[in-house]
Amino acid sequence: MSYIDRFDEAIGSAPAAGFTIDHIIAQQRLAAGRRRVVAGGLAAVAVLAISAAAFGVARFGGGPASPAVPGATAASGWRELPGSPLSPRVQALGLWTGDEALIIGGSDAPCPPSADCAGDPDPLTSAAAVNPDTGRWRSIADLPVALRWAQGAVVGGVAYVQGHTIDGGFALLAYVIDADRWEQVPLPAGEADLQLVAAGDLLVAVRGSHENTPGPDYIYDRAQRRWQQLPVAPLGAGFDRAMAWTGRELVLFDHELVPDPGARRPAVTRAAVFDPATGEWRRLPDSQQLSTGPWLAAGGSLVNPSLGGADGGQVGNWGRTYPNGGILDPANGTWSALPDPPGGYEAGGSAYGATSAVYAGQPGPVLNTAVGVWQNVAPLPTGDANEHTVVAAGNRMLVSGGVRWVGTDAELLSGAWIWAPPS
C-alpha cells in the first residue's frame, strides 16, 4: 500500500483550490531577522539539499546542448561551467534533480544595496539545465507564467515551482523533466505561507507560521491531482516552521508561538517527527538552539550548520548565548552542539556529506559532517558580487549569475561556477 493510500484510509483528503502564498516573503524576512543568520536563501537551499539524496530523476528532454567541456570533472576548488544559454540575471531559482541543476527564471532588474524595491514588473521566464559532471548546458522549456520570488522542490522526476505572478496572484507549476513540459498544479484550498519540501516520493507543503494564518500542512497526491491534510502535529501553534526529510521520516521544527517571543526566555527550536508509513507523530525534547533550519541529513542525524547565536541583549538577557545551529538525532531525540567553527564568523555556515549538502548564499565555513571538521571555501572567482543563485548539486556547491555593483551601476553576471569538497 502506498503512502497516499495510507493517507486516504487514515485522514481523508482536502479540496484542491484557491491556495495563495501572499505572506511567504514577509514571513521569510521575519524569520531571517529572528534567526540572525546570513541572508541569501538558506531556507530554500535547505529544501533542495536535504531531499537531493532521495531523487531518482530522468534526464531532460528538449533544448540544444552545449559541447562537453574538456576536463570538466569533479575536483577540489572552484571550476567554471561556461556555455550557459541564459542571459545575465539575479534571483533565479536553482533546483537539483540528482543529475543536473535547473536554473529557472529570475530578474534582470537588481535592487541596489540598502534599497527597498518593489518586485520586478517583468520577471524572466527562460530556464536551463547544466550537468556539473560533463559541464554541458541545455535550454529547457520557458516558464509558462512569469514568477517572482520562486521556491521549489523536486520529487519523482518533477520540479515543482511556486511563486508570485505579476498580476498580484500566485501560481504552482510542475516541470515534467523527461518530457520538458510545464503543467499547472492545483493549490491547497484558501491557504497562505506554505513552503514546498521534498520528502522521498512525497511533496509536502508546510506552513511557515501560525501567526496570521493558522491551519494544516499538506501532502500532494500527483496521481489524483489533489492535496491532503497532514495529521495535526503535537507542537501546537508555532512560527519559523520548517520540515526536513531524514530518508524515512519528516521532522517538523518550529518556535512556540507566544506573546513577545524571546522577550523573557529564548525561543528555542522545538521538534516533532512524522512517520508517513503509519500517519503518526511523536514529540521530541526541545533543543537549546535558536535556528529552525536549514538541515542536512547525514549519518542518521540532522545537522543545522547555522553559525552564531544570541543572548537576548541587555534588556531581558537570557544569561548565556544560545547557538543558532546544532545537531539532532531524530531516532532518540538527542540534541548536540556543532563542532567549534573557525573564528571570525558570527553568521552563515554550510555543511556537506557524502552525497548531499546545504550551502549558504556566500562562501564561508563549510562543515564536513563525515569527520566533524570545518573548512573555509576560497572566495568566488567572480570577485565582489552577490545575489547569486546557489544550488547544492549533490555535495557540491553550484553558483550561477549574480550582480556586481560599482556605485549605483549594476553589472549583471551570467556565468556559473562549481566548488567540490576535497577528495
Coordinates of N, CA, C and O in Angstrom, one line a residue, residues 59-60 66-75 77-82 95-103 128-138 355 391-399 416-421:
R59 N 16.6 12.2 -17.3 CA 17.3 13.3 -17.9 C 16.3 14.2 -18.7 O 15.2 13.8 -19.0
F60 N 16.8 15.4 -19.0 CA 16.0 16.3 -19.7 C 15.7 15.9 -21.1 O 16.4 15.3 -21.8
S66 N 25.1 22.3 -25.0 CA 26.4 22.9 -25.3 C 27.4 21.7 -25.4 O 27.2 20.6 -24.8
P67 N 28.6 21.9 -26.0 CA 29.6 20.8 -26.1 C 30.1 20.5 -24.7 O 30.1 21.3 -23.8
A68 N 30.5 19.3 -24.6 CA 31.2 18.9 -23.3 C 32.4 19.7 -23.1 O 33.1 20.0 -24.0
V69 N 32.7 20.0 -21.8 CA 33.9 20.8 -21.5 C 35.0 19.9 -21.2 O 34.9 19.0 -20.3
P70 N 36.1 20.0 -21.9 CA 37.3 19.1 -21.7 C 37.7 19.2 -20.2 O 37.9 20.3 -19.7
G71 N 37.9 18.1 -19.6 CA 38.4 18.1 -18.2 C 37.4 18.5 -17.2 O 37.8 18.8 -16.1
A72 N 36.1 18.6 -17.5 CA 35.1 19.0 -16.6 C 34.7 17.9 -15.7 O 33.7 17.2 -15.8
T73 N 35.6 17.6 -14.7 CA 35.3 16.5 -13.7 C 35.4 17.1 -12.4 O 36.0 18.2 -12.1
A74 N 34.7 16.4 -11.4 CA 34.7 16.9 -10.0 C 36.1 17.0 -9.5 O 36.9 16.1 -9.6
A75 N 36.4 18.1 -8.9 CA 37.7 18.4 -8.3 C 37.6 19.4 -7.2 O 36.6 20.1 -7.1
G77 N 38.1 22.8 -5.1 CA 38.2 24.2 -5.5 C 37.2 24.5 -6.6 O 36.3 23.8 -6.9
W78 N 37.2 25.8 -7.0 CA 36.2 26.3 -8.0 C 36.6 25.9 -9.4 O 37.8 26.0 -9.8
R79 N 35.6 25.6 -10.2 CA 35.7 25.3 -11.6 C 34.6 26.0 -12.4 O 33.4 25.9 -12.0
E80 N 34.9 26.7 -13.4 CA 33.9 27.4 -14.2 C 33.1 26.4 -15.1 O 33.7 25.4 -15.6
L81 N 31.8 26.7 -15.3 CA 30.9 26.0 -16.2 C 30.5 26.9 -17.3 O 29.4 27.5 -17.2
P82 N 31.3 27.1 -18.3 CA 31.0 28.1 -19.4 C 29.9 27.5 -20.3 O 29.6 26.3 -20.2
L95 N 17.4 24.4 -8.6 CA 16.9 23.1 -8.1 C 17.9 22.0 -8.6 O 18.3 22.1 -9.8
W96 N 18.1 21.1 -7.8 CA 18.9 19.9 -8.1 C 18.1 18.7 -8.4 O 17.2 18.4 -7.5
T97 N 18.3 18.1 -9.5 CA 17.4 16.9 -9.9 C 18.0 15.6 -9.6 O 17.4 14.5 -9.7
G98 N 19.3 15.6 -9.2 CA 20.0 14.3 -9.0 C 21.1 14.1 -10.1 O 22.1 13.4 -9.9
D99 N 20.8 14.7 -11.2 CA 21.8 14.7 -12.4 C 22.2 16.1 -12.8 O 23.4 16.3 -13.2
E100 N 21.3 17.0 -12.8 CA 21.5 18.3 -13.3 C 20.9 19.4 -12.4 O 20.0 19.1 -11.6
A101 N 21.5 20.6 -12.6 CA 20.9 21.7 -11.8 C 20.0 22.5 -12.8 O 20.4 22.8 -13.9
L102 N 18.8 22.8 -12.3 CA 17.9 23.7 -13.1 C 18.1 25.1 -12.6 O 18.1 25.4 -11.4
I103 N 18.2 26.0 -13.6 CA 18.3 27.5 -13.3 C 17.0 28.1 -14.0 O 17.0 28.1 -15.2
A128 N 17.3 26.9 -17.9 CA 18.3 26.0 -18.5 C 18.7 25.0 -17.5 O 18.4 25.1 -16.3
A129 N 19.4 23.9 -17.9 CA 19.9 22.9 -17.1 C 21.4 22.7 -17.4 O 21.8 22.8 -18.5
V130 N 22.1 22.3 -16.3 CA 23.5 22.1 -16.5 C 23.9 20.8 -15.8 O 23.5 20.6 -14.6
N131 N 24.7 19.9 -16.4 CA 25.2 18.8 -15.8 C 26.6 19.1 -15.3 O 27.5 19.3 -16.1
P132 N 26.9 19.2 -14.0 CA 28.2 19.6 -13.5 C 29.3 18.5 -13.8 O 30.4 18.9 -13.7
D133 N 28.9 17.3 -14.0 CA 29.9 16.3 -14.3 C 30.5 16.5 -15.7 O 31.7 16.3 -15.9
T134 N 29.7 16.8 -16.7 CA 30.1 17.0 -18.1 C 30.3 18.4 -18.4 O 31.0 18.8 -19.4
G135 N 29.7 19.4 -17.6 CA 29.8 20.8 -18.0 C 28.8 21.2 -19.1 O 28.8 22.3 -19.5
R136 N 27.9 20.3 -19.5 CA 27.0 20.6 -20.6 C 25.8 21.3 -20.1 O 25.2 21.0 -19.1
W137 N 25.5 22.4 -20.8 CA 24.2 23.2 -20.6 C 23.2 22.8 -21.7 O 23.6 22.4 -22.8
R138 N 22.0 23.0 -21.3 CA 20.9 22.9 -22.3 C 19.8 23.8 -21.9 O 19.5 24.0 -20.7
T355 N 26.8 12.7 -0.2 CA 26.0 12.8 -1.4 C 25.1 14.1 -1.4 O 24.4 14.3 -2.4
V391 N 23.1 26.4 -5.6 CA 22.4 25.1 -5.7 C 23.4 24.1 -5.0 O 24.5 24.0 -5.4
A392 N 22.8 23.2 -4.2 CA 23.6 22.1 -3.7 C 23.4 21.0 -4.7 O 22.4 20.3 -4.8
A393 N 24.5 20.8 -5.5 CA 24.5 19.8 -6.6 C 25.1 18.6 -6.1 O 26.3 18.3 -6.2
G394 N 24.3 17.7 -5.5 CA 24.9 16.6 -4.7 C 25.5 17.2 -3.5 O 24.9 18.0 -2.7
N395 N 26.8 17.0 -3.3 CA 27.5 17.6 -2.2 C 28.4 18.8 -2.7 O 29.2 19.3 -1.9
R396 N 28.2 19.2 -3.9 CA 29.0 20.3 -4.5 C 28.1 21.6 -4.4 O 26.9 21.5 -4.3
M397 N 28.8 22.7 -4.5 CA 28.1 24.0 -4.5 C 28.2 24.6 -5.9 O 29.3 24.9 -6.4
L398 N 27.1 24.8 -6.5 CA 27.0 25.4 -7.8 C 26.4 26.9 -7.6 O 25.4 27.0 -7.0
V399 N 27.1 27.8 -8.2 CA 26.8 29.2 -8.1 C 26.6 29.8 -9.5 O 27.4 29.6 -10.4
A416 N 28.6 30.6 -14.4 CA 28.4 29.7 -13.4 C 29.7 29.0 -12.9 O 30.6 28.8 -13.8
W417 N 29.8 28.7 -11.7 CA 31.0 28.1 -11.1 C 30.5 27.0 -10.2 O 29.4 27.0 -9.6
I418 N 31.4 26.0 -10.0 CA 31.1 24.9 -9.1 C 32.3 24.6 -8.2 O 33.4 24.7 -8.6
W419 N 32.0 24.4 -6.9 CA 33.0 24.0 -5.9 C 32.7 22.6 -5.5 O 31.6 22.3 -5.1
A420 N 33.8 21.8 -5.4 CA 33.7 20.4 -4.9 C 34.5 20.3 -3.7 O 35.6 20.8 -3.6
P421 N 34.0 19.5 -2.7 CA 34.7 19.3 -1.5 C 36.0 18.5 -1.8 O 36.1 17.8 -2.8

